[in-house]
Tab-separated table of C-alpha atoms in Angstrom:
chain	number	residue	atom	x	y	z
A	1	UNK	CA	-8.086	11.062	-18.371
A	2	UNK	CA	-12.260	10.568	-18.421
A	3	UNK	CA	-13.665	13.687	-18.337
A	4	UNK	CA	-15.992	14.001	-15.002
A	5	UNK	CA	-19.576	14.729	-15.597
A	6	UNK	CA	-22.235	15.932	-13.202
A	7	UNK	CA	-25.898	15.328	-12.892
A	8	UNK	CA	-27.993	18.690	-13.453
A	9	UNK	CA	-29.198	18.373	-10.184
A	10	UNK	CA	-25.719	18.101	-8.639
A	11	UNK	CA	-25.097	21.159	-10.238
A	12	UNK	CA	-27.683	23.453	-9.525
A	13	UNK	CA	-26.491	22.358	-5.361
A	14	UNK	CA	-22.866	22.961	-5.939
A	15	UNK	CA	-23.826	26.631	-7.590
A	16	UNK	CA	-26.376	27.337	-4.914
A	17	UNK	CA	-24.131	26.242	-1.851
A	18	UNK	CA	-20.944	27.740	-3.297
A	19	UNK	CA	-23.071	30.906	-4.733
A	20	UNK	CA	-20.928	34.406	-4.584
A	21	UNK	CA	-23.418	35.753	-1.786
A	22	UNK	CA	-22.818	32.640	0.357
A	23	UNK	CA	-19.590	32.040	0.374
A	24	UNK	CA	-18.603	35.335	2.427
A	25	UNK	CA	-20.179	33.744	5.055
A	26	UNK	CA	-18.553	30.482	5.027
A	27	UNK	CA	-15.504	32.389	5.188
A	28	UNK	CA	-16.118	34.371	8.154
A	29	UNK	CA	-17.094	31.103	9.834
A	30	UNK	CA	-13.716	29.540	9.179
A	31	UNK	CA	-12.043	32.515	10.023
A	32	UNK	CA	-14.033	32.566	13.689
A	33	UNK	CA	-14.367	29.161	14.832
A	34	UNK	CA	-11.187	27.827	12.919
A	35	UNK	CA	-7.685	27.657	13.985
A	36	UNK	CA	-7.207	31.160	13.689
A	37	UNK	CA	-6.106	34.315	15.982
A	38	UNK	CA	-10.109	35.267	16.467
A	39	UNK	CA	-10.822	31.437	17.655
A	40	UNK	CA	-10.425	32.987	21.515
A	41	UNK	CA	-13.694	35.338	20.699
A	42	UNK	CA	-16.383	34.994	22.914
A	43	UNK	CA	-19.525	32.825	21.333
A	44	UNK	CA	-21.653	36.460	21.471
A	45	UNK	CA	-18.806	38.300	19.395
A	46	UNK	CA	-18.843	35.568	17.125
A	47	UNK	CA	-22.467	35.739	16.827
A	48	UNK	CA	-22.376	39.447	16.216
A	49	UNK	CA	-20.327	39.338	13.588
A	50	UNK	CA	-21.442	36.164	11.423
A	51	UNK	CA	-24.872	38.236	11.779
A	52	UNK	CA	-23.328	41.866	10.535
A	53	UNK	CA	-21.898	39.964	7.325
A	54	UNK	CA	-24.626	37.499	6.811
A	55	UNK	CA	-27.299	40.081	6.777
A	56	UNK	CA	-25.109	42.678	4.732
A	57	UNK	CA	-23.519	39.908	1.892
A	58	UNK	CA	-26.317	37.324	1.513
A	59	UNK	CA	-29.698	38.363	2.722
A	60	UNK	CA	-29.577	41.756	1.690
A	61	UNK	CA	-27.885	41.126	-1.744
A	62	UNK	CA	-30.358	38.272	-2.372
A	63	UNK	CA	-33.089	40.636	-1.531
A	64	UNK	CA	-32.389	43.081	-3.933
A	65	UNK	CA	-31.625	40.837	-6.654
A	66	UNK	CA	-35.271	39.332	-5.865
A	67	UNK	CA	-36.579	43.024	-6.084
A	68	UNK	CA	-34.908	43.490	-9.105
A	69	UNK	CA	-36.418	40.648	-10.882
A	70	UNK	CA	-39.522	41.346	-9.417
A	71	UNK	CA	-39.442	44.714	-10.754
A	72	UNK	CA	-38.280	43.682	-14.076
A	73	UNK	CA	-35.186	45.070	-13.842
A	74	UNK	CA	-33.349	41.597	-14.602
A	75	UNK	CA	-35.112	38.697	-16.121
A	76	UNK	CA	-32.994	35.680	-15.159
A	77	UNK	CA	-32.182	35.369	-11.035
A	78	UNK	CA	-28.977	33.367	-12.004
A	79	UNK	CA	-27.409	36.839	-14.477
A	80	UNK	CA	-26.555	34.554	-17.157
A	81	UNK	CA	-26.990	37.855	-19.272
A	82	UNK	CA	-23.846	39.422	-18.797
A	83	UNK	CA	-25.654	42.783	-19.662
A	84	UNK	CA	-27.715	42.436	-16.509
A	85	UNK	CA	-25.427	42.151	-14.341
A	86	UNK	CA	-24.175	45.707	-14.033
A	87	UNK	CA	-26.813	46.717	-11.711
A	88	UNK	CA	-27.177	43.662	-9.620
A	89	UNK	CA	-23.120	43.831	-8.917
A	90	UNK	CA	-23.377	47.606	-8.379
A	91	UNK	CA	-26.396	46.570	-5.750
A	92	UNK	CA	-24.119	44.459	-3.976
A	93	UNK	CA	-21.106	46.619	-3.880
A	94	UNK	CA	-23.109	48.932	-1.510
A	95	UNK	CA	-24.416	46.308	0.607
A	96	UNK	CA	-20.964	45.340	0.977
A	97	UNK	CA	-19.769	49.001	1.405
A	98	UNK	CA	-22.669	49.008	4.585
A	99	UNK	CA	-21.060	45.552	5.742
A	100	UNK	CA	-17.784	47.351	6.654
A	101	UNK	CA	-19.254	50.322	7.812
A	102	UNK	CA	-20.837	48.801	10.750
A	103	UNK	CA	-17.580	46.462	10.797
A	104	UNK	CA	-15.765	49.549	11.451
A	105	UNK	CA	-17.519	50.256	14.746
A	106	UNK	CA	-16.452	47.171	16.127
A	107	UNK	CA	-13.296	46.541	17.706
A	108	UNK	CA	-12.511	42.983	17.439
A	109	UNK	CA	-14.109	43.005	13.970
A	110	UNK	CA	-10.084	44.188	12.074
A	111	UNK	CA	-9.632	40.666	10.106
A	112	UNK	CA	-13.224	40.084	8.998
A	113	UNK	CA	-12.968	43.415	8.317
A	114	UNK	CA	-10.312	43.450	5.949
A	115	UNK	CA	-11.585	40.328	4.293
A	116	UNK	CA	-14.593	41.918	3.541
A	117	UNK	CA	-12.947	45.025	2.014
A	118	UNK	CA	-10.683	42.536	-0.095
A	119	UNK	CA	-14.213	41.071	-1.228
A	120	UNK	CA	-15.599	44.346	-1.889
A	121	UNK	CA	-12.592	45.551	-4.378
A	122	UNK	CA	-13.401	41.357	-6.130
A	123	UNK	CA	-16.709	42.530	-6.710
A	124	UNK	CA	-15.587	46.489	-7.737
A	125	UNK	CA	-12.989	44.692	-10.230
A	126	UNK	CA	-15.330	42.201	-11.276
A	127	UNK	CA	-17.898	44.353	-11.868
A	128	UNK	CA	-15.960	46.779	-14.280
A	129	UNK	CA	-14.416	43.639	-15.867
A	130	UNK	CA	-18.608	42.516	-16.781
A	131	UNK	CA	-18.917	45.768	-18.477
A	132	UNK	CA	-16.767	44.411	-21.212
A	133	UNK	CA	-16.308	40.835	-20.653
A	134	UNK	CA	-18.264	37.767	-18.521
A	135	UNK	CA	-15.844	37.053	-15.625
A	136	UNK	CA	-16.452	34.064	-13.653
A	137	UNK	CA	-18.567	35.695	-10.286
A	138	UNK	CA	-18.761	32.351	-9.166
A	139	UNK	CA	-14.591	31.588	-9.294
A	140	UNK	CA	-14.054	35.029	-7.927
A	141	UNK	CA	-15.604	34.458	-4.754
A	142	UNK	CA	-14.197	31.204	-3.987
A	143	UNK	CA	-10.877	32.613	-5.293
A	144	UNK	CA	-11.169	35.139	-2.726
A	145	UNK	CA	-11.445	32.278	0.071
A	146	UNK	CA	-8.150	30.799	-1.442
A	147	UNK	CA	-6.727	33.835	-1.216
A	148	UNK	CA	-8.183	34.558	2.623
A	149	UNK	CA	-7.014	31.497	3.569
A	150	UNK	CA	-3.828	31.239	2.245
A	151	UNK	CA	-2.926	34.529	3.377
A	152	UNK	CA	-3.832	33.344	6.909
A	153	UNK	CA	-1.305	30.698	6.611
A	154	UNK	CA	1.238	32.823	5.247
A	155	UNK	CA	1.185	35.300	8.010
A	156	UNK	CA	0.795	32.706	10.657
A	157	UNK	CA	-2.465	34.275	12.322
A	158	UNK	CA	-4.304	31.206	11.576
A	159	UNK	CA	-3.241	27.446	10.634
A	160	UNK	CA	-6.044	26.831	7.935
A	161	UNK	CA	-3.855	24.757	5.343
A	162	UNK	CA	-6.522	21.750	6.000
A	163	UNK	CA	-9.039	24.277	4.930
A	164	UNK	CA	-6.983	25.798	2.010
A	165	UNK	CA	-6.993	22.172	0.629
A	166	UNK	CA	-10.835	21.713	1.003
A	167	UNK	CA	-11.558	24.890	-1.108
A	168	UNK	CA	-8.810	24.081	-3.779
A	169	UNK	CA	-10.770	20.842	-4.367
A	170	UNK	CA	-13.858	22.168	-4.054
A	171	UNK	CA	-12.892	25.083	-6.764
A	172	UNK	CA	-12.057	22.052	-8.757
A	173	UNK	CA	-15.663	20.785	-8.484
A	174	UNK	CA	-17.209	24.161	-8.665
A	175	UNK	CA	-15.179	25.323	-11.760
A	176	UNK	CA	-15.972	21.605	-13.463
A	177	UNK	CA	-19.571	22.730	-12.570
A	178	UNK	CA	-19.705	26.284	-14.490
A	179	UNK	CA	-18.057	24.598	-17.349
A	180	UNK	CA	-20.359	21.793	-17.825
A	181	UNK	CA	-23.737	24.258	-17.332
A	182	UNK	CA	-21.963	26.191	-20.140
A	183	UNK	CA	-21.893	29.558	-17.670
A	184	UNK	CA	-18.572	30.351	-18.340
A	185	UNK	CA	-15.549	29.174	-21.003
A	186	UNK	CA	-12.529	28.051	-19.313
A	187	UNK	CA	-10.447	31.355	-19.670
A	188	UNK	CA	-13.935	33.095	-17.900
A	189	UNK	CA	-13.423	30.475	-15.439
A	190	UNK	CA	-9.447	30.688	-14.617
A	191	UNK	CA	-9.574	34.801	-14.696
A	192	UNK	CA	-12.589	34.619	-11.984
A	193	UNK	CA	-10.475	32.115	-9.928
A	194	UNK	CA	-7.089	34.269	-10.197
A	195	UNK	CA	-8.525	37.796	-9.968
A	196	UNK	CA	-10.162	36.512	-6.452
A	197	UNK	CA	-7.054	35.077	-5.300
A	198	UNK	CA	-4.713	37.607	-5.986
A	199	UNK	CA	-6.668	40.545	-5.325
A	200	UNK	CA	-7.847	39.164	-1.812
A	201	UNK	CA	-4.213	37.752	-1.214
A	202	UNK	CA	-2.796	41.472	-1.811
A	203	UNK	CA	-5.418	43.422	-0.035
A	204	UNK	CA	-5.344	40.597	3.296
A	205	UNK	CA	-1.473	40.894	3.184
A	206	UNK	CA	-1.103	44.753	2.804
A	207	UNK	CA	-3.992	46.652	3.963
């Protein structure tokens, strides 16, 4: 089988659009305006809590990773280092421990909720795992939206299998991606993808 190569630029796009702090997002999104038990929400309830994770798991993470390289703290935005990433991961932990606090306070909020807190025990795990070894950040997250999503089918509060099939390919693509920018080996790449899978599937399906 001929091996599938991407152009650098092609790259760089599928990292940045597919980027750990992003991807949250997209999630919630599905999880709102999909075919899902929280589709009913109002457009306002919707809007309030795209804008509670968005601010707490992109901006706010992507801020302090800029003020962290501004500061000197890191030297490369993309943590290539796996040294550097302890304090970036631990940075956006909290903001992700803040994103379920105000989560808390909102009634209709219980499944983003619990998505999020599955997200925030990826990055705990992930971040202990960095400590001694460079696990994919990138597979984790989009892991975790397998795992979201195919929990949601499971359970039968939302009929996302169109969805589930649009991330597994995309994975694909994404984990082709890291391998050809030489971020990650493959066994980097496949622990990422099933540590954010089965730790999101077990949290969404328990908790």
């Amino acid at each position: 089988m001929k091996e599938v190569v991407y152009s650098r630029s092609v790259c760089k796009v599928v990292s940045m659009v597919l980027h750990p702090s992003v991807t949250p997002t997209i999630a919630v999104i599905l999880l709102l305006f999909g075919p899902t038990i929280l589709f009913p929400l109002s457009l306002p309830a919707k809007g309030i809590l795209i804008g509670v994770v968005a601010i707490d798991t992109l901006l706010l993470p992507l801020g302090a990773i800029g003020i962290l390289q501004g500061t000197g703290v890191i030297t490369d935005r993309s943590l290539q280092d796996r040294k550097q990433r302890v304090i970036p991961i631990a940075t956006v932990a909290l903001c992700y421990g803040l994103c379920i606090l105000f989560l808390s306070k909102i009634i209709f909020a219980f499944l983003v909720m619990r998505f999020i807190i599955a997200a925030l025990c990826c990055v705990m795990v992930a971040g202990i795992i960095t400590l001694f070894w460079k696990i994919s950040l990138h597979m984790t997250s989009i892991g975790g939206v397998l795992g979201m999503l195919f929990s949601m089918c499971v359970t039968g509060l939302g009929n996302l299998q169109y969805a589930l099939i649009v991330f597994l390919i995309l994975a694909g693509i994404l984990a082709g991606v890291r391998l050809q920018m030489g971020c990650h080996t493959p066994l980097q790449i496949a622990a990422g993808l099933l540590l954010g899978f089965f730790l999101t599937t077990g949290i969404v399906l328990l908790f």
